[in-house]
Short mmCIF file of N, CA, C and O in Angstrom, two decimals:
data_model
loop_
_atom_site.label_atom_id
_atom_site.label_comp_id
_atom_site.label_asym_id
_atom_site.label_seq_id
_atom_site.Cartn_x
_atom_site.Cartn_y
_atom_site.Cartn_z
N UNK A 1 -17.27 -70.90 1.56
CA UNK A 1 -18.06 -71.04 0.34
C UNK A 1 -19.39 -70.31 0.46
O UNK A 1 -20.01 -70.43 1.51
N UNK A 2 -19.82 -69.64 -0.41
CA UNK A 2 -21.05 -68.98 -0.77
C UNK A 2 -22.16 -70.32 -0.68
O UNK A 2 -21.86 -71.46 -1.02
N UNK A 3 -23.20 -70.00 -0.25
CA UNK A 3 -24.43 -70.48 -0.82
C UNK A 3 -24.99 -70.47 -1.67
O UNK A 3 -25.95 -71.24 -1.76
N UNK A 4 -24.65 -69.58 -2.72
CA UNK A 4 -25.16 -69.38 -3.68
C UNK A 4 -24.19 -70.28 -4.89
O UNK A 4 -24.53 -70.51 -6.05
N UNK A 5 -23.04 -70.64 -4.29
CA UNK A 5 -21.89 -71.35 -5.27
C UNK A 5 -20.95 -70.27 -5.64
O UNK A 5 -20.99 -69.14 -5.17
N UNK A 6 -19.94 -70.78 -6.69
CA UNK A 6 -18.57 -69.82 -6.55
C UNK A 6 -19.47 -68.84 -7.50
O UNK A 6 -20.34 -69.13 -8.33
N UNK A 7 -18.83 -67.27 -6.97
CA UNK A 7 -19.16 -66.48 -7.73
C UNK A 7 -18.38 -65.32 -7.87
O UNK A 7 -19.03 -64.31 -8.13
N UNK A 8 -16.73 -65.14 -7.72
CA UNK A 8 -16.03 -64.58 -8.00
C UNK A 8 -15.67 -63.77 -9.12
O UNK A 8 -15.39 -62.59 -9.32
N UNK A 9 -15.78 -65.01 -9.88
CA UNK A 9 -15.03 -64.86 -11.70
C UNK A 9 -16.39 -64.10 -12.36
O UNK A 9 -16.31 -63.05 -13.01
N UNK A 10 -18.01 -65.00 -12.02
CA UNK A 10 -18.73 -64.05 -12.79
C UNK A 10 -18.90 -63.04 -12.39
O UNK A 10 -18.89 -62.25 -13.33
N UNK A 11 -19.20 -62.20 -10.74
CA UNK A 11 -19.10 -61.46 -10.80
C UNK A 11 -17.89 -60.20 -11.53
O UNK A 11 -18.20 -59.16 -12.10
N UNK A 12 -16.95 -60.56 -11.36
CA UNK A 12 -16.08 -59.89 -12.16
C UNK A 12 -16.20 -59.40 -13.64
O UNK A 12 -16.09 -58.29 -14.17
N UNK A 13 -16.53 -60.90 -14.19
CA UNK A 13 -17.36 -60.67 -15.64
C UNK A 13 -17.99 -59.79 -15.97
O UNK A 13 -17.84 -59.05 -16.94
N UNK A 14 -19.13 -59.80 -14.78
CA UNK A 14 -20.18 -58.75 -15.34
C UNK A 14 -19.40 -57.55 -15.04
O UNK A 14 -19.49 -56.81 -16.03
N UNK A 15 -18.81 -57.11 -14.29
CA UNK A 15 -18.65 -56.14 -14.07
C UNK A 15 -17.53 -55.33 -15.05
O UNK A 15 -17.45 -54.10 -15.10
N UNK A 16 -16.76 -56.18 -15.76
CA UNK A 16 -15.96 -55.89 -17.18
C UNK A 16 -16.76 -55.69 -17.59
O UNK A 16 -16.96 -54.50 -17.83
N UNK A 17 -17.96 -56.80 -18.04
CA UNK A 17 -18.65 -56.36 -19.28
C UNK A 17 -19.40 -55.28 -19.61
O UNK A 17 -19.61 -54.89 -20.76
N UNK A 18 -20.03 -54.57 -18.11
CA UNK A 18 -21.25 -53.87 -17.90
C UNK A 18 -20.51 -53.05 -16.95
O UNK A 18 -21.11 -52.99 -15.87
N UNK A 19 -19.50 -52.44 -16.98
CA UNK A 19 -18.91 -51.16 -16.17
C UNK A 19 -19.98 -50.06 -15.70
O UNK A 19 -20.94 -49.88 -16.45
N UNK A 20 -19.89 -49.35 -14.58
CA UNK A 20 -20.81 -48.40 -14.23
C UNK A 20 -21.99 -48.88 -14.35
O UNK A 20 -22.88 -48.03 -14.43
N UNK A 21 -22.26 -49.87 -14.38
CA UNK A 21 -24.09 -50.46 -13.89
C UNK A 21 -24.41 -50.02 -12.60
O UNK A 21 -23.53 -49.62 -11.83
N UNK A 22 -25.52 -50.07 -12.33
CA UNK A 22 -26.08 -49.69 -10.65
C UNK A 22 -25.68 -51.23 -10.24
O UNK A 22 -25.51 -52.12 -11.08
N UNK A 23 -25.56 -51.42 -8.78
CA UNK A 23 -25.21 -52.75 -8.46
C UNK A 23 -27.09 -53.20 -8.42
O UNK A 23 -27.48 -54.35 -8.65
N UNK A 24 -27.78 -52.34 -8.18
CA UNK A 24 -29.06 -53.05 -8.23
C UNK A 24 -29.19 -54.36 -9.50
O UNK A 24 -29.85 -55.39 -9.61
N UNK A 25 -28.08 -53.57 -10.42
CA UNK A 25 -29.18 -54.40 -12.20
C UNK A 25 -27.98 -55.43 -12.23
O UNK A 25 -28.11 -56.59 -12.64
N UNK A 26 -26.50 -54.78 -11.63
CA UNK A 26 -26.25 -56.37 -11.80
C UNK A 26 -26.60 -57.27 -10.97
O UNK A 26 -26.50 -58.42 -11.41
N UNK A 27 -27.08 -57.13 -9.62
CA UNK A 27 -27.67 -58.35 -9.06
C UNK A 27 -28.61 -59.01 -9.13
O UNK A 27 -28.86 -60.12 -8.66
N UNK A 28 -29.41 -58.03 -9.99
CA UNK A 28 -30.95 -59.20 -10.47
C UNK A 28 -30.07 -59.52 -11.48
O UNK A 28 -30.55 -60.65 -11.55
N UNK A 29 -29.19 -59.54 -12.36
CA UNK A 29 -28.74 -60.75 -13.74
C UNK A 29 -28.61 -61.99 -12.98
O UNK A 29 -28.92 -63.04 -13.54
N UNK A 30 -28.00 -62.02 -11.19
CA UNK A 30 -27.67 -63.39 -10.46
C UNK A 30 -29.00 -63.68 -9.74
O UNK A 30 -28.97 -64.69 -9.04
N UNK A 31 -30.13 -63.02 -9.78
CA UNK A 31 -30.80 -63.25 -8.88
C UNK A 31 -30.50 -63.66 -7.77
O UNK A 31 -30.55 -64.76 -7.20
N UNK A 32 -30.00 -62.07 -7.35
CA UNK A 32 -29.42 -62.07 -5.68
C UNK A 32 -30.32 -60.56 -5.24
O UNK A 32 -30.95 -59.76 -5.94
N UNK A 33 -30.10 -60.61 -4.07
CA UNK A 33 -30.92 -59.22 -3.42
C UNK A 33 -29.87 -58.18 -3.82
O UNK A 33 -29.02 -58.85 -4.41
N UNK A 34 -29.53 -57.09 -3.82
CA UNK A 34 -28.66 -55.71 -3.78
C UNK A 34 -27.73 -55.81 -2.77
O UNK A 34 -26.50 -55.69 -2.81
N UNK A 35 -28.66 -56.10 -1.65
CA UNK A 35 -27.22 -55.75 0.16
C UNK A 35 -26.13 -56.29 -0.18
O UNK A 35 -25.06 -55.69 -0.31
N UNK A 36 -26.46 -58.40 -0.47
CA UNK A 36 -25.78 -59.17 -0.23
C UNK A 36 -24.20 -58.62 -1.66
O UNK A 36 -22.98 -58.49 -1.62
N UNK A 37 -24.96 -58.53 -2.35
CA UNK A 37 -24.64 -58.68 -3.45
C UNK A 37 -23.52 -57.52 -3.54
O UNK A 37 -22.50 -57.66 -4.21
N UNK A 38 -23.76 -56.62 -2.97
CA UNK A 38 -22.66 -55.18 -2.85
C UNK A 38 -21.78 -55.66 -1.90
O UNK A 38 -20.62 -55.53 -2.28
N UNK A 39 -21.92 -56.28 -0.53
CA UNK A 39 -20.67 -56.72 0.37
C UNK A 39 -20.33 -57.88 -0.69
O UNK A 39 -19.13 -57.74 -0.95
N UNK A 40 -20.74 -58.71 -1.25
CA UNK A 40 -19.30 -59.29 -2.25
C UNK A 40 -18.43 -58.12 -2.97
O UNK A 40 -17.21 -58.04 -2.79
N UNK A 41 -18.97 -57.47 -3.57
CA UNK A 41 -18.22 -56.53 -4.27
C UNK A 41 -17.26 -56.21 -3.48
O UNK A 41 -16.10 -56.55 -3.67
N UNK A 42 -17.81 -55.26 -2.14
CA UNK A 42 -16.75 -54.76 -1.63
C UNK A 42 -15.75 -56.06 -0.93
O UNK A 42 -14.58 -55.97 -0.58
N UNK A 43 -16.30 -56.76 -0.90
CA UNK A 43 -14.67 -57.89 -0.68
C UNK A 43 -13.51 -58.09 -1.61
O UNK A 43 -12.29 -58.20 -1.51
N UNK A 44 -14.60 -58.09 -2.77
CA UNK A 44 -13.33 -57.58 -4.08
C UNK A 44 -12.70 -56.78 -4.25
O UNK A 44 -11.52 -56.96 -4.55
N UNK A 45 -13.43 -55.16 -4.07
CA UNK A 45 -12.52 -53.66 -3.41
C UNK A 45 -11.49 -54.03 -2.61
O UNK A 45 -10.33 -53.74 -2.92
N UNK A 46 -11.84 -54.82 -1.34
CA UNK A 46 -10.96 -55.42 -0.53
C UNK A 46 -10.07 -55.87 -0.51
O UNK A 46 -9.38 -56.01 0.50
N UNK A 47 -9.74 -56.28 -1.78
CA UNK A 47 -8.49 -57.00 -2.20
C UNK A 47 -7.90 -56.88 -3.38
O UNK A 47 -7.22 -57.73 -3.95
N UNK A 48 -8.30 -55.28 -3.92
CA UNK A 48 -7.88 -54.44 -5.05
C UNK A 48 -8.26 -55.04 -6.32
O UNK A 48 -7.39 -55.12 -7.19
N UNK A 49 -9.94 -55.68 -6.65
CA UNK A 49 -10.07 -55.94 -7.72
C UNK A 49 -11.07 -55.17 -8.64
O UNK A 49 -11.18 -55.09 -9.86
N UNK A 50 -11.71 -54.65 -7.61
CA UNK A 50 -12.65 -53.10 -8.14
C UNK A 50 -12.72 -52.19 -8.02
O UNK A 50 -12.75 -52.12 -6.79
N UNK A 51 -12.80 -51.01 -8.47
CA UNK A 51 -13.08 -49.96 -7.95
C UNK A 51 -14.53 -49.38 -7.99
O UNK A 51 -15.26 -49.52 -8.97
N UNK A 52 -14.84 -48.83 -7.02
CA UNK A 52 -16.52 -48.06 -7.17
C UNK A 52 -16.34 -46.92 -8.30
O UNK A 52 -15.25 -46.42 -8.56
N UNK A 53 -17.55 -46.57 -8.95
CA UNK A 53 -17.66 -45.62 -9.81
C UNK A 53 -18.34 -44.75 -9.10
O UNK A 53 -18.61 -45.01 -7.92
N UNK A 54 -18.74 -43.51 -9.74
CA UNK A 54 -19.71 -42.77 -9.09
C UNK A 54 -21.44 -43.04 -9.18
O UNK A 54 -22.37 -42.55 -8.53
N UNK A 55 -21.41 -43.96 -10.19
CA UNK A 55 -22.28 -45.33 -10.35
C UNK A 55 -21.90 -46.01 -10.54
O UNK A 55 -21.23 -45.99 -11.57
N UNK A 56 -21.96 -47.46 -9.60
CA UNK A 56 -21.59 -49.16 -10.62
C UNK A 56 -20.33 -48.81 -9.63
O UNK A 56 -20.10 -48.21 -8.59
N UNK A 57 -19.42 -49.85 -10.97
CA UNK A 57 -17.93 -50.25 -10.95
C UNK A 57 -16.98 -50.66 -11.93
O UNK A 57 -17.31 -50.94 -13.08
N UNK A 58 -15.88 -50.69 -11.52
CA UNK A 58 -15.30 -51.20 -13.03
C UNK A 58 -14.00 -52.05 -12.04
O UNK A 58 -13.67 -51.90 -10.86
N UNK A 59 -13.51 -52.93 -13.04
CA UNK A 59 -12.40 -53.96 -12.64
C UNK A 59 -10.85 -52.56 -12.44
O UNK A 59 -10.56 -51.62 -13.18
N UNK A 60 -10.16 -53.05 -11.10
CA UNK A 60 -9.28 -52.48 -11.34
C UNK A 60 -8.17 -53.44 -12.08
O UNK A 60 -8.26 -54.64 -12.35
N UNK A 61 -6.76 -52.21 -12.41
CA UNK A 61 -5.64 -53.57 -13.31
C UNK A 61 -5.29 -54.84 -12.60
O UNK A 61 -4.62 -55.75 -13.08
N UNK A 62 -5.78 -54.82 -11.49
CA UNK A 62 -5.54 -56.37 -10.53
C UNK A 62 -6.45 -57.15 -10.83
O UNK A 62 -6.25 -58.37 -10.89
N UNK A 63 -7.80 -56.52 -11.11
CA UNK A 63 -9.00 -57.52 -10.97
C UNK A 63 -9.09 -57.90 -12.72
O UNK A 63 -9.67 -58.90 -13.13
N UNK A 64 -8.46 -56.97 -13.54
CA UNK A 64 -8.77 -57.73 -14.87
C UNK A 64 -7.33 -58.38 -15.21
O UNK A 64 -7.36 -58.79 -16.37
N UNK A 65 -6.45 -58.56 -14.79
CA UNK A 65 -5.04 -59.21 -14.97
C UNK A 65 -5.94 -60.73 -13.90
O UNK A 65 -5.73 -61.83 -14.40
N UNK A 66 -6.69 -60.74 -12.78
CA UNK A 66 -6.92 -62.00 -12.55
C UNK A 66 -7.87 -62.55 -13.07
O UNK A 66 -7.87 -63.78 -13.13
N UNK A 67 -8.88 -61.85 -13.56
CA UNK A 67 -10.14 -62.28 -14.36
C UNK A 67 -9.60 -63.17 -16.05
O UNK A 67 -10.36 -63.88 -16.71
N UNK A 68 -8.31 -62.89 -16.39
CA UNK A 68 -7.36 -63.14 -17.59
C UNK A 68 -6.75 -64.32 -17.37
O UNK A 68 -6.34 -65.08 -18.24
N UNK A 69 -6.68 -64.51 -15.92
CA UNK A 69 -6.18 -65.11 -16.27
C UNK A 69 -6.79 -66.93 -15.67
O UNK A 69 -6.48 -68.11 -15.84
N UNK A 70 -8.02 -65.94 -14.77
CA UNK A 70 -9.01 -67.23 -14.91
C UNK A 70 -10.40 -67.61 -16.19
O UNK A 70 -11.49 -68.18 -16.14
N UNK A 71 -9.74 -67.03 -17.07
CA UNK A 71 -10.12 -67.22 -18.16
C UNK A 71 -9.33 -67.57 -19.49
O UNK A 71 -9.57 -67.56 -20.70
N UNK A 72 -8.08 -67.93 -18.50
CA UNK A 72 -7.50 -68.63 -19.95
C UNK A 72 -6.62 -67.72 -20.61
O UNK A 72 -5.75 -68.33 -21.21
N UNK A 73 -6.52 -66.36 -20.73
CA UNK A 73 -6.28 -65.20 -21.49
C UNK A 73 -4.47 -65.75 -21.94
O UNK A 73 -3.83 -66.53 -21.24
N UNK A 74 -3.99 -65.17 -23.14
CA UNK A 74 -3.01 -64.89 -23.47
C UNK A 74 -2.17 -64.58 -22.43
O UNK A 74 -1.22 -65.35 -22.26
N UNK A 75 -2.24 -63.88 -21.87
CA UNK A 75 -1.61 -63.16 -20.31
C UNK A 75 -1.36 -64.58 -19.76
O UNK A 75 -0.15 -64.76 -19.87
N UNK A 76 -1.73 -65.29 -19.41
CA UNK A 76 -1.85 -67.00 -18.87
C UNK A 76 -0.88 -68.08 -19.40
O UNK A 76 -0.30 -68.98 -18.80
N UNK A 77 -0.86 -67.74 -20.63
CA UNK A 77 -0.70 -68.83 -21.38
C UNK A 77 0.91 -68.57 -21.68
O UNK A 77 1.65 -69.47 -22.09
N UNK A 78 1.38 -67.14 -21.41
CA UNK A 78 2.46 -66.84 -21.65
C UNK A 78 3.33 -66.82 -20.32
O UNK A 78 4.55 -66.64 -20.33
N UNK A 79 2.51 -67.05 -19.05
CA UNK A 79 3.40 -67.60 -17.92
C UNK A 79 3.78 -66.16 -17.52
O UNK A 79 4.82 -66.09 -16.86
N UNK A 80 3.20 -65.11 -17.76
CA UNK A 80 2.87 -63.70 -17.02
C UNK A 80 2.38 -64.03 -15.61
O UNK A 80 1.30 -64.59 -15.51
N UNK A 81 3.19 -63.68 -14.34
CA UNK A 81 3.02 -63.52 -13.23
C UNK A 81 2.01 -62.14 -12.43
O UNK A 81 1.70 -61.15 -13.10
N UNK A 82 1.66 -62.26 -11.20
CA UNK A 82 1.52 -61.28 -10.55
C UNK A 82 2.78 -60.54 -10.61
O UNK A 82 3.79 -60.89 -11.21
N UNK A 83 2.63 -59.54 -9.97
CA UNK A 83 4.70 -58.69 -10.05
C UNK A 83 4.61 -58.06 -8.51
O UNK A 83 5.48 -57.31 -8.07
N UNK A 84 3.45 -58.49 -7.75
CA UNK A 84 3.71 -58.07 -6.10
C UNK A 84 3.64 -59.62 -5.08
O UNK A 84 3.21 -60.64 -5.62
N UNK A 85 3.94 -59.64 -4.09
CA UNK A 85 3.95 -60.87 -2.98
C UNK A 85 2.00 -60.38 -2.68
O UNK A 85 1.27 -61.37 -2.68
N UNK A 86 1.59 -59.60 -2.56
CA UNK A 86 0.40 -59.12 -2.53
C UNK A 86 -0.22 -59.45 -3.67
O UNK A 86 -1.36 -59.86 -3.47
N UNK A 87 0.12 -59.43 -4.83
CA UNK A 87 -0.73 -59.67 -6.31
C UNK A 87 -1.13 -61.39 -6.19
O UNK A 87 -2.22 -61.93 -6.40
N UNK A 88 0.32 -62.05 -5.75
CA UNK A 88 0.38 -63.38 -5.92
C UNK A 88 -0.58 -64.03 -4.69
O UNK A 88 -0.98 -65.16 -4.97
N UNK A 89 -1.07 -63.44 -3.18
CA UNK A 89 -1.58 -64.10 -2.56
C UNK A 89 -2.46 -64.08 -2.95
O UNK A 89 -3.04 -65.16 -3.02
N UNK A 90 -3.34 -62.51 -3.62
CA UNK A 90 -4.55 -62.72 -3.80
C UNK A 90 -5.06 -63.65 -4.79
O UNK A 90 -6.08 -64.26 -4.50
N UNK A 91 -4.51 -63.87 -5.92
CA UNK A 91 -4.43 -64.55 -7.10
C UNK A 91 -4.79 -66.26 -6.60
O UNK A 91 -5.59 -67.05 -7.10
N UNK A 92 -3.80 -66.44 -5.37
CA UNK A 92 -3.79 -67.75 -5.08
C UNK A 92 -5.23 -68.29 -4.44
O UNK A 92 -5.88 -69.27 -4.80
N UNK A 93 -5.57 -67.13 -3.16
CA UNK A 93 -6.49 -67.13 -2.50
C UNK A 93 -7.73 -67.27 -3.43
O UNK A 93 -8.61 -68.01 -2.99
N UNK A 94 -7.94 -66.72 -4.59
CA UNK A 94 -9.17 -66.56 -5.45
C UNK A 94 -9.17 -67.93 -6.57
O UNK A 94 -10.10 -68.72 -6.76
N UNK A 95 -7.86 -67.92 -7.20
CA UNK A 95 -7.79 -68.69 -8.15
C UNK A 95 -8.46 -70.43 -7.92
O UNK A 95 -9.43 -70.85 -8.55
N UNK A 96 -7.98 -70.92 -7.31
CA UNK A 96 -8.43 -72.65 -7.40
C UNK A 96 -7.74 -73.17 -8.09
O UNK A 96 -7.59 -74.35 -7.76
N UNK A 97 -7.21 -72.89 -8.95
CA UNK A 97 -6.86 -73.58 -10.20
C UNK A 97 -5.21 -74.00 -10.16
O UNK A 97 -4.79 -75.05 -10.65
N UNK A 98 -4.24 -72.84 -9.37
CA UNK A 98 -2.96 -72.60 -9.23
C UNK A 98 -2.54 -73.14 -7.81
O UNK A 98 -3.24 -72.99 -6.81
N UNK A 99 -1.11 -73.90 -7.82
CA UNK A 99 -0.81 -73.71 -6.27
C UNK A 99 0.32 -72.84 -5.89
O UNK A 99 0.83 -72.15 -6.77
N UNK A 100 0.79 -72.77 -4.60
CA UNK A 100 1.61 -71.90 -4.57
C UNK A 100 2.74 -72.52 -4.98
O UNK A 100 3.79 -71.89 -5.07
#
């Protein structure tokens, strides 16, 4: 667990919402420092949910198919799966919400 509390899903958020931001500006929206705040990111890279831009970032199709579906999305509601043994751990590992 973070110290700061869960921060998976919003980070993700912002990063849909505000694609190609400097990571500087999205980490003052959490009031977090930059360093910390970029090794989360790249844990998310890590596990195919972002990609770097040549500024910022943007969600890759893994990270906005899980952001959908921890938000409830249509995609969810229609019992749309991961479609890899890899899609589904990460999903599990992040989610909270699902068991295996």
């Amino acid at each position: 667990r973070s110290s700061f509390g869960p921060w998976t899903r919003d980070t993700l958020q912002a990063i849909a919402d505000q694609p190609a931001t400097r990571a500087p500006d999205l980490a003052e929206q959490f009031d977090r420092e930059t360093k910390p705040f970029k090794l989360d990111v790249r844990k998310l890279k890590g596990l195919g949910l972002t990609e770097s831009l040549k500024v910022g970032y943007q969600l890759s199709p893994r990270g906005q198919a899980l952001l959908d579906h921890l938000s409830g999305s249509p995609a969810r509601a229609s019992g749309a799966q991961s479609k890899t043994a890899a899609d589904r751990r990460t999903h599990l590992t992040l989610c909270g919400t699902c068991v295996p």
